[in-house]
XYZ file of C-alpha atoms in Angstrom:
579
model
C 0.000 0.000 0.000
C 2.760 2.426 0.857
C 4.464 1.805 -2.476
C 1.227 2.146 -4.404
C 0.664 5.479 -2.730
C 4.139 6.561 -3.791
C 3.315 5.567 -7.357
C 0.170 7.711 -7.165
C 2.124 10.667 -5.785
C 4.554 10.450 -8.689
C 1.761 10.283 -11.230
C -0.139 13.206 -9.733
C 2.929 15.247 -8.929
C 1.731 15.334 -5.329
C 4.094 16.276 -2.519
C 5.252 13.767 0.041
C 3.521 13.939 3.370
C 4.802 13.129 6.821
C 2.891 9.836 6.607
C 5.122 8.779 3.773
C 8.423 8.864 5.615
C 9.916 5.928 3.742
C 9.170 7.500 0.412
C 10.805 10.785 1.441
C 13.946 8.977 2.606
C 14.196 6.991 -0.612
C 13.828 10.179 -2.662
C 16.607 11.837 -0.685
C 18.903 8.856 -1.183
C 18.276 8.845 -4.943
C 18.850 12.583 -5.140
C 22.167 12.438 -3.324
C 23.380 9.482 -5.336
C 22.418 10.929 -8.700
C 23.828 14.368 -7.962
C 27.128 12.924 -6.817
C 26.653 14.418 -3.367
C 28.647 12.516 -0.763
C 27.681 12.066 2.862
C 29.624 13.615 5.668
C 31.781 11.019 7.383
C 32.845 11.275 10.991
C 34.363 7.844 11.625
C 37.623 8.131 13.485
C 40.677 6.759 11.682
C 42.882 6.600 14.770
C 44.608 3.293 15.330
C 43.084 1.447 18.274
C 45.245 -0.300 20.829
C 44.690 -3.991 21.438
C 43.453 -4.437 24.995
C 42.987 -7.669 26.896
C 39.444 -8.490 27.973
C 40.248 -8.025 31.643
C 41.736 -4.561 31.191
C 38.888 -3.616 28.846
C 36.283 -4.347 31.534
C 38.145 -2.194 34.018
C 38.387 0.697 31.566
C 34.676 0.472 30.747
C 33.690 0.706 34.399
C 36.053 3.622 34.967
C 34.715 5.564 32.006
C 31.132 4.913 33.037
C 31.725 6.363 36.500
C 33.642 9.342 35.141
C 31.313 10.339 32.303
C 27.756 9.461 33.259
C 27.244 12.707 35.146
C 28.626 14.945 32.418
C 26.936 13.473 29.350
C 30.238 12.994 27.551
C 30.097 9.207 27.733
C 28.378 8.974 24.377
C 31.429 10.592 22.785
C 33.986 8.715 24.887
C 35.772 5.401 24.519
C 32.878 3.514 26.105
C 30.450 4.757 23.488
C 33.039 4.330 20.756
C 32.995 0.584 21.360
C 29.268 0.638 20.550
C 28.228 -1.011 23.803
C 25.607 1.581 24.885
C 24.112 1.732 21.404
C 23.689 -2.037 21.294
C 22.700 -2.884 24.850
C 21.363 0.204 26.672
C 17.627 0.963 26.604
C 16.884 4.481 25.378
C 13.076 4.304 25.529
C 10.251 1.874 26.214
C 7.095 1.423 24.137
C 4.222 -0.421 25.812
C 0.464 -0.761 26.132
C 0.790 -2.632 29.413
C 0.770 -6.009 27.696
C 3.044 -5.713 24.686
C 6.391 -4.059 25.368
C 9.463 -3.173 23.327
C 12.653 -1.806 24.845
C 14.242 0.530 22.289
C 18.030 0.419 22.317
C 20.182 3.505 21.759
C 21.087 2.311 18.260
C 17.418 2.081 17.355
C 16.828 5.581 18.683
C 19.693 6.870 16.539
C 18.144 5.248 13.461
C 14.810 6.987 14.011
C 16.444 10.287 14.929
C 18.494 10.333 11.737
C 15.452 9.359 9.672
C 13.321 12.066 11.262
C 16.064 14.635 10.792
C 16.492 13.839 7.113
C 12.741 13.824 6.485
C 12.421 17.309 7.951
C 15.257 18.586 5.784
C 13.540 17.167 2.713
C 10.235 18.703 3.769
C 11.938 22.053 4.263
C 13.097 22.007 0.631
C 9.495 21.454 -0.457
C 8.203 24.060 1.989
C 10.444 26.742 0.545
C 8.774 26.291 -2.834
C 5.307 26.768 -1.339
C 6.405 29.802 0.672
C 7.328 31.565 -2.560
C 3.630 31.594 -3.424
C 2.556 32.761 0.029
C 0.956 29.429 0.936
C 0.724 28.644 4.640
C 2.676 25.500 5.474
C 0.118 24.417 8.061
C -2.497 24.262 5.292
C -0.355 21.642 3.583
C 0.184 19.571 6.713
C 3.770 20.812 7.056
C 5.359 22.074 10.258
C 5.255 25.892 10.159
C 8.560 25.950 12.044
C 10.306 24.648 8.921
C 10.232 28.179 7.565
C 12.714 29.379 10.196
C 14.920 26.502 11.331
C 18.499 26.438 10.044
C 19.732 22.859 9.761
C 23.284 24.102 9.282
C 23.325 25.284 12.903
C 23.015 23.465 16.201
C 19.375 22.643 16.891
C 19.928 23.227 20.599
C 20.589 26.912 19.861
C 17.278 27.470 18.030
C 13.811 27.946 19.506
C 10.731 26.051 18.389
C 7.174 27.062 19.326
C 4.472 24.403 19.273
C 1.655 25.834 17.095
C -1.076 24.171 19.186
C 0.130 24.661 22.759
C 2.430 27.667 22.107
C 4.970 25.913 24.320
C 8.538 26.976 23.622
C 11.425 24.536 23.467
C 14.641 24.097 21.538
C 14.613 22.481 18.127
C 16.721 19.709 19.618
C 13.933 18.961 22.094
C 11.365 19.133 19.304
C 13.398 16.696 17.218
C 13.635 14.369 20.195
C 9.847 14.455 20.639
C 9.309 13.766 16.934
C 11.718 10.844 17.143
C 9.848 9.337 20.088
C 6.580 9.761 18.165
C 8.078 7.951 15.169
C 9.249 5.124 17.413
C 5.868 4.837 19.121
C 3.903 4.932 15.858
C 6.053 2.196 14.363
C 6.155 -0.107 17.349
C 2.504 0.258 18.347
C 1.443 -1.285 15.034
C 4.402 -3.631 14.841
C 3.622 -5.129 18.255
C -0.061 -5.433 17.363
C 0.891 -7.175 14.115
C 3.135 -9.638 15.920
C 0.440 -10.404 18.488
C -2.130 -10.943 15.714
C 0.323 -13.283 13.993
C 0.736 -15.587 16.971
C 3.877 -13.937 18.316
C 5.827 -14.188 15.060
C 6.890 -11.403 12.710
C 4.532 -11.313 9.710
C 6.215 -11.536 6.332
C 6.562 -8.383 4.261
C 5.759 -8.357 0.566
C 8.212 -9.354 -2.135
C 8.114 -5.781 -3.407
C 9.002 -4.395 0.014
C 11.867 -6.834 0.406
C 13.146 -5.777 -3.005
C 13.052 -2.134 -1.916
C 15.126 -2.940 1.155
C 17.638 -4.872 -0.924
C 17.842 -2.077 -3.499
C 18.399 0.474 -0.736
C 21.219 -1.608 0.717
C 22.782 -1.915 -2.731
C 22.817 1.867 -3.052
C 24.414 2.229 0.373
C 26.966 -0.403 -0.574
C 27.947 1.660 -3.619
C 28.463 4.745 -1.456
C 30.281 2.774 1.237
C 32.699 1.396 -1.319
C 33.842 4.921 -2.158
C 35.164 5.254 1.388
C 36.405 1.659 1.666
C 33.823 1.030 4.398
C 31.580 -1.888 5.095
C 27.876 -1.124 4.815
C 27.588 -1.179 8.625
C 30.436 1.307 9.031
C 28.895 3.570 6.423
C 25.461 3.446 8.084
C 27.028 4.219 11.452
C 28.737 7.255 9.941
C 25.562 8.399 8.213
C 22.944 7.694 10.876
C 24.658 7.293 14.224
C 26.266 4.774 16.532
C 24.661 1.364 16.620
C 23.011 1.708 13.211
C 24.523 -1.371 11.637
C 23.376 -3.127 8.497
C 21.526 -5.677 10.643
C 19.689 -2.999 12.633
C 18.934 -0.980 9.498
C 17.301 -3.952 7.771
C 15.424 -4.957 10.909
C 13.944 -1.496 11.477
C 12.952 -1.029 7.832
C 11.299 -4.448 7.938
C 9.417 -3.559 11.104
C 8.295 -0.283 9.579
C 6.829 -2.214 6.660
C 5.162 -4.683 9.031
C 3.662 -1.770 10.967
C 2.464 -0.066 7.786
C 1.003 -3.286 6.422
C -0.911 -3.886 9.641
C -2.318 -0.359 9.619
C -3.308 -0.746 5.959
C -4.905 -4.094 6.754
C -7.240 -2.439 9.242
C -8.661 -0.395 6.365
C -8.685 -3.357 3.976
C -10.651 -5.429 6.488
C -13.303 -2.708 6.577
C -13.444 -2.633 2.781
C -13.757 -6.404 2.613
C -16.596 -6.318 5.125
C -18.475 -4.264 2.536
C -20.886 -1.373 2.639
C -24.496 -1.397 1.516
C -25.906 0.828 -1.200
C -27.789 2.601 1.576
C -24.510 3.333 3.395
C -22.939 4.716 0.241
C -25.980 6.776 -0.734
C -26.282 8.265 2.753
C -22.659 9.371 2.625
C -23.082 10.766 -0.894
C -26.145 12.755 0.160
C -24.047 14.496 2.825
C -20.996 15.090 0.611
C -22.475 15.619 -2.829
C -20.246 18.614 -3.629
C -17.115 16.525 -3.033
C -18.100 14.067 -5.779
C -19.606 16.434 -8.336
C -17.260 16.649 -11.324
C -16.858 18.373 -14.680
C -14.960 17.372 -17.824
C -13.160 20.360 -19.294
C -10.429 21.632 -21.519
C -8.415 24.179 -19.586
C -5.442 26.427 -20.208
C -3.676 29.171 -18.272
C -2.557 32.145 -20.363
C 0.184 34.583 -19.423
C -2.219 37.542 -19.240
C -5.911 38.405 -19.370
C -5.463 39.935 -22.817
C -4.056 36.669 -24.115
C -6.926 34.791 -22.475
C -9.435 37.053 -24.270
C -7.622 36.488 -27.566
C -7.632 32.736 -26.919
C -11.403 32.806 -26.389
C -12.030 34.907 -29.498
C -10.096 32.427 -31.663
C -11.595 29.314 -30.113
C -13.917 27.505 -32.492
C -17.416 26.674 -31.389
C -16.722 22.955 -31.009
C -13.415 23.536 -29.197
C -11.581 21.468 -31.824
C -8.691 23.947 -32.084
C -8.124 24.181 -28.324
C -4.817 22.280 -28.503
C -3.560 24.464 -31.354
C -4.295 27.604 -29.356
C -2.625 26.088 -26.289
C 0.546 25.683 -28.338
C 0.261 29.232 -29.665
C -0.276 30.902 -26.294
C 2.211 28.828 -24.338
C 5.109 29.979 -26.494
C 6.846 28.545 -29.511
C 9.471 26.499 -27.698
C 10.097 22.821 -28.302
C 8.397 21.754 -25.078
C 5.150 23.608 -25.832
C 5.007 22.303 -29.388
C 5.674 18.718 -28.322
C 3.299 18.767 -25.364
C 0.300 21.008 -25.975
C -0.245 19.755 -29.513
C -1.643 16.692 -27.738
C -5.206 17.442 -26.551
C -4.653 15.105 -23.604
C -2.455 17.758 -21.971
C -5.239 20.326 -21.744
C -8.118 17.952 -20.960
C -9.158 17.286 -17.377
C -11.646 14.491 -16.825
C -13.519 14.205 -13.552
C -12.374 17.529 -12.095
C -13.779 18.392 -8.674
C -13.678 21.811 -7.042
C -10.949 20.658 -4.677
C -8.851 19.388 -7.594
C -9.033 22.709 -9.442
C -8.110 24.577 -6.263
C -4.865 22.666 -5.945
C -4.022 21.589 -9.486
C -0.657 22.761 -10.834
C -1.157 24.611 -14.101
C 0.911 24.748 -17.269
C 2.717 27.883 -16.065
C 4.159 26.053 -13.072
C 2.031 27.948 -10.523
C 0.304 26.025 -7.780
C -3.194 26.510 -9.231
C -5.108 27.772 -12.229
C -6.471 31.245 -11.595
C -9.931 29.686 -11.728
C -9.034 27.849 -8.535
C -7.824 30.903 -6.622
C -10.356 32.302 -4.161
C -11.061 35.704 -2.651
C -10.673 35.896 1.130
C -12.701 38.359 3.164
C -10.334 40.230 5.489
C -12.892 40.549 8.279
C -14.513 37.130 8.322
C -11.617 35.157 6.877
C -14.064 33.290 4.613
C -12.891 32.378 1.123
C -15.194 32.377 -1.872
C -14.564 30.819 -5.286
C -16.763 32.723 -7.724
C -15.269 31.120 -10.844
C -15.670 27.580 -9.536
C -19.201 28.269 -8.353
C -20.025 29.437 -11.867
C -18.356 26.444 -13.524
C -20.110 23.932 -11.245
C -23.517 25.539 -11.556
C -26.327 23.318 -12.836
C -27.026 25.986 -15.470
C -23.878 25.166 -17.453
C -24.018 23.247 -20.728
C -21.521 21.314 -22.826
C -19.766 23.578 -25.322
C -19.769 26.673 -23.134
C -16.570 28.722 -22.954
C -15.616 30.489 -19.760
C -12.801 32.885 -18.993
C -11.734 33.670 -15.445
C -8.831 36.098 -15.365
C -6.053 34.249 -17.215
C -7.789 30.847 -17.297
C -9.741 29.661 -20.326
C -12.194 26.769 -19.879
C -14.148 24.828 -22.486
C -16.849 22.627 -20.948
C -16.958 19.098 -22.324
C -19.459 17.787 -19.752
C -21.174 20.019 -17.182
C -21.267 19.328 -13.458
C -22.739 15.946 -12.557
C -22.294 12.830 -10.485
C -20.372 10.697 -12.971
C -21.296 7.084 -13.643
C -17.797 6.211 -14.909
C -16.298 3.031 -13.507
C -12.763 2.498 -12.271
C -10.316 0.893 -14.704
C -7.193 -1.247 -14.386
C -4.161 -0.611 -16.577
C -0.543 -1.652 -16.836
C 2.148 0.766 -17.889
C 5.872 0.935 -18.519
C 7.488 4.276 -17.669
C 10.487 5.317 -19.768
C 12.439 8.293 -18.413
C 14.123 10.659 -20.882
C 16.836 11.449 -18.348
C 17.490 8.365 -16.251
C 19.849 10.280 -13.948
C 17.122 12.713 -12.834
C 14.116 12.323 -10.600
C 10.861 11.418 -12.329
C 9.431 14.810 -11.333
C 12.279 16.659 -13.081
C 11.890 15.303 -16.607
C 10.639 18.589 -18.042
C 14.265 19.747 -18.058
C 15.319 16.856 -20.293
C 16.563 17.830 -23.747
C 14.638 17.287 -26.978
C 17.207 14.657 -27.906
C 16.592 12.787 -24.650
C 12.827 12.868 -25.190
C 13.305 11.582 -28.726
C 15.532 8.764 -27.476
C 12.980 7.873 -24.801
C 10.199 7.733 -27.397
C 12.319 5.534 -29.629
C 12.989 3.215 -26.687
C 9.277 3.103 -25.814
C 8.342 2.311 -29.393
C 10.968 -0.431 -29.482
C 9.592 -2.059 -26.324
C 6.040 -1.865 -27.664
C 7.170 -3.415 -30.952
C 8.899 -6.195 -29.009
C 5.617 -6.919 -27.235
C 3.615 -6.873 -30.477
C 6.088 -9.246 -32.154
C 5.932 -11.646 -29.211
C 2.986 -13.295 -27.458
C 1.249 -9.908 -27.207
C -0.516 -10.928 -23.980
C -1.061 -9.185 -20.674
C 1.463 -11.525 -19.054
C 4.156 -10.708 -21.618
C 3.452 -6.988 -21.119
C 3.824 -7.441 -17.362
C 7.161 -9.180 -17.904
C 8.411 -6.265 -20.008
C 7.250 -3.836 -17.311
C 9.291 -5.656 -14.676
C 12.402 -5.437 -16.851
C 12.021 -1.925 -18.274
C 9.749 0.353 -16.241
C 11.212 3.146 -14.102
C 7.975 3.339 -12.102
C 7.506 1.777 -8.685
C 4.781 -0.447 -10.092
C 7.370 -2.353 -12.161
C 7.681 -5.156 -9.609
C 3.925 -5.738 -9.972
C 4.145 -5.871 -13.759
C 3.258 -2.199 -14.095
C -0.242 -2.734 -12.719
C -2.233 0.307 -11.600
C -5.538 -0.919 -10.246
C -8.703 1.113 -9.710
C -7.656 4.148 -11.719
C -10.055 7.026 -11.051
C -10.422 10.317 -12.878
C -8.815 13.248 -11.140
C -6.199 11.086 -9.403
C -3.480 10.840 -12.051
C -1.855 13.192 -14.533
C -4.260 14.324 -17.224
C -2.658 12.636 -20.240
C -2.540 9.310 -18.371
C -6.215 9.574 -17.395
C -7.247 10.796 -20.854
C -5.879 7.627 -22.465
C -7.514 5.379 -19.858
C -10.974 6.881 -20.436
C -10.802 7.707 -24.126
C -13.978 6.754 -25.984
C -13.950 3.206 -27.291
C -11.173 2.005 -24.982
C -11.306 -1.791 -24.628
C -9.350 -4.589 -22.967
C -6.047 -5.340 -24.686
C -5.593 -1.845 -26.141
C -2.028 -0.526 -26.097
C -0.521 2.872 -26.742
C 2.167 5.362 -25.776
C 1.361 8.413 -23.650
C 3.631 11.316 -22.830
C 3.530 13.014 -19.430
C 5.958 15.293 -17.626
C 7.481 12.138 -16.129
C 8.335 10.452 -19.410
C 6.651 8.100 -21.856
C 4.110 5.593 -20.565
C 3.608 2.451 -22.626
C -0.001 1.615 -21.802
C -1.930 -1.651 -21.676
C -5.646 -1.499 -20.895
C -6.621 -4.397 -18.626
C -10.301 -3.586 -18.336
C -13.100 -1.788 -16.577
C -13.797 -2.387 -12.900
C -17.035 -3.468 -11.264
C -17.628 -0.287 -9.252
C -18.352 3.254 -10.281
C -15.656 5.732 -9.319
C -18.025 7.356 -6.835
C -18.892 4.053 -5.119
C -15.243 3.024 -5.032
C -14.081 6.333 -3.532
C -16.887 6.462 -0.978
C -16.193 2.876 0.054
C -12.529 3.835 0.493
C -13.539 6.853 2.555
C -15.957 4.931 4.767
C -13.387 2.200 5.357
C -10.755 4.786 6.168
C -13.040 6.561 8.630
C -14.059 3.347 10.342
C -10.478 2.107 10.527
C -9.352 5.426 11.942
C -11.195 4.690 15.176
C -9.244 1.455 15.594
C -6.072 3.335 14.756
C -6.882 5.965 17.370
C -7.559 3.274 19.961
C -4.214 1.612 19.271
C -2.251 4.853 19.368
C -3.977 5.946 22.583
C -3.236 2.597 24.230
C 0.528 2.819 23.683
C 2.974 5.117 25.409
C 6.653 5.809 24.845
C 8.875 6.907 27.717
C 12.521 7.897 27.971
C 14.933 5.757 29.923
C 17.017 8.387 31.694
C 20.239 6.421 31.849
C 20.133 5.016 28.319
C 18.999 8.281 26.737
C 22.245 9.914 27.876
C 23.905 8.016 25.035
C 21.469 9.069 22.311
C 23.134 10.784 19.388
C 21.358 14.135 19.051
C 21.889 17.604 17.613
C 24.208 16.238 14.931
C 24.066 17.077 11.234
C 23.280 13.704 9.723
C 23.443 13.505 5.968
C 22.979 10.326 3.966
């Protein structure tokens, strides 16, 4: 489930949330590796003296007595040997029945992970701040706007936005780390209990991700002539060995799988038509959609000119999109395809947040007016567009946005669809979300590669199974390990060109094609239409999520995490980790 969500984020261009910690870490690792950025290494290269076991025990006791009161033990010889990190309890997670004693090394793993996630989120936050968007509205910590990760966290003040309590950023990071530990181990311990006291198995895909991550670390470690364990210790803190790293990632997957299973169990239990209709009656606006062609011009004058040139049937919309987006290679290659300016199943919430062709965070049609006194925000353009008075073929201009209505506001009866796809990146050294910077030559090479793979499929068995095999071998998307399968595709959830192909008139099982998006070329295989309408599927998902959330709340409330004073003295904190 976590991986499928990552696939969806990539397709929609959505930002990573705090609930997707593993995805954020993997993105950071890829970014550092592909940019050639090397981690900071702090492993001492001093030659160690060989000490007999008897003398060693005496030295350990002496150092413990000397340093425990000053807090320097974690940097001393005792800590250097790794004994506290491996054996000392830093924190305890328990619900009174199930208990896990968290060693210092485990704490260091979660601290480093939390630290790196916040740094990644800060990079994203800075982009939103440029547009004056409040970070809290995006689920991001507002304090990210001010913290300087190049300075000691203990020297910077953090204010809790809910309680207004002041603390240092080091203390805040410590609290976040404990939360991460508790949230992982609460579900992990529940999963183990439900599985008769044994660790449940993770999926083949998840195991592959762990192995791939270790392979990437091994490549970096080799540059410094380190073992993987030594490299991880340098990057994440004392006690973070290869064994611990794999164990904690595995437990995170077990925890995530258990939490996902709570929702799946609710879905499997089923909901009646009455349940679904009752929910729809209360949330009708959330599921009312329009099909439109939409384009953002550089100015209102250009938008007026666009409208004046638009033919009555909207057939030249793509040509005008090319004309008014500029005459560069990207515009010509992209907007000549009507799929790029067609949005199927657009809701109000989608148009409020949808990134437009200019790179802004929303089309001007989705920008509201906020009353200074009341603080209420109105969306005049969207209210007009979603009015029951609209008809197919109408043209609407709102500031710099031009809209051609294909289907007016309604509760769609479209069904979900299943597809397989193979993603070919133009620039394999860049992130999927950065492909718009690829050269025309790279795009041409990617198209040639995509066409070659499709020809290989056509000249072979030309079955769904053979397509899935090609996806496993060639796709750059996370769905590759599952044969490129994207199940239950819904309108409004994926990039427009991807969705356009899936729902194009006459689409039938076995159809293939090549679709371009900002992420590369998608070789498509249409598996078939689902059994549920999009509305029923999404409401069922929502009901299951709401019902499961109560169980989740009960679990999280039942567990506590507490510091162990002695062991926590050896935690590695306020250190600039970089991996």
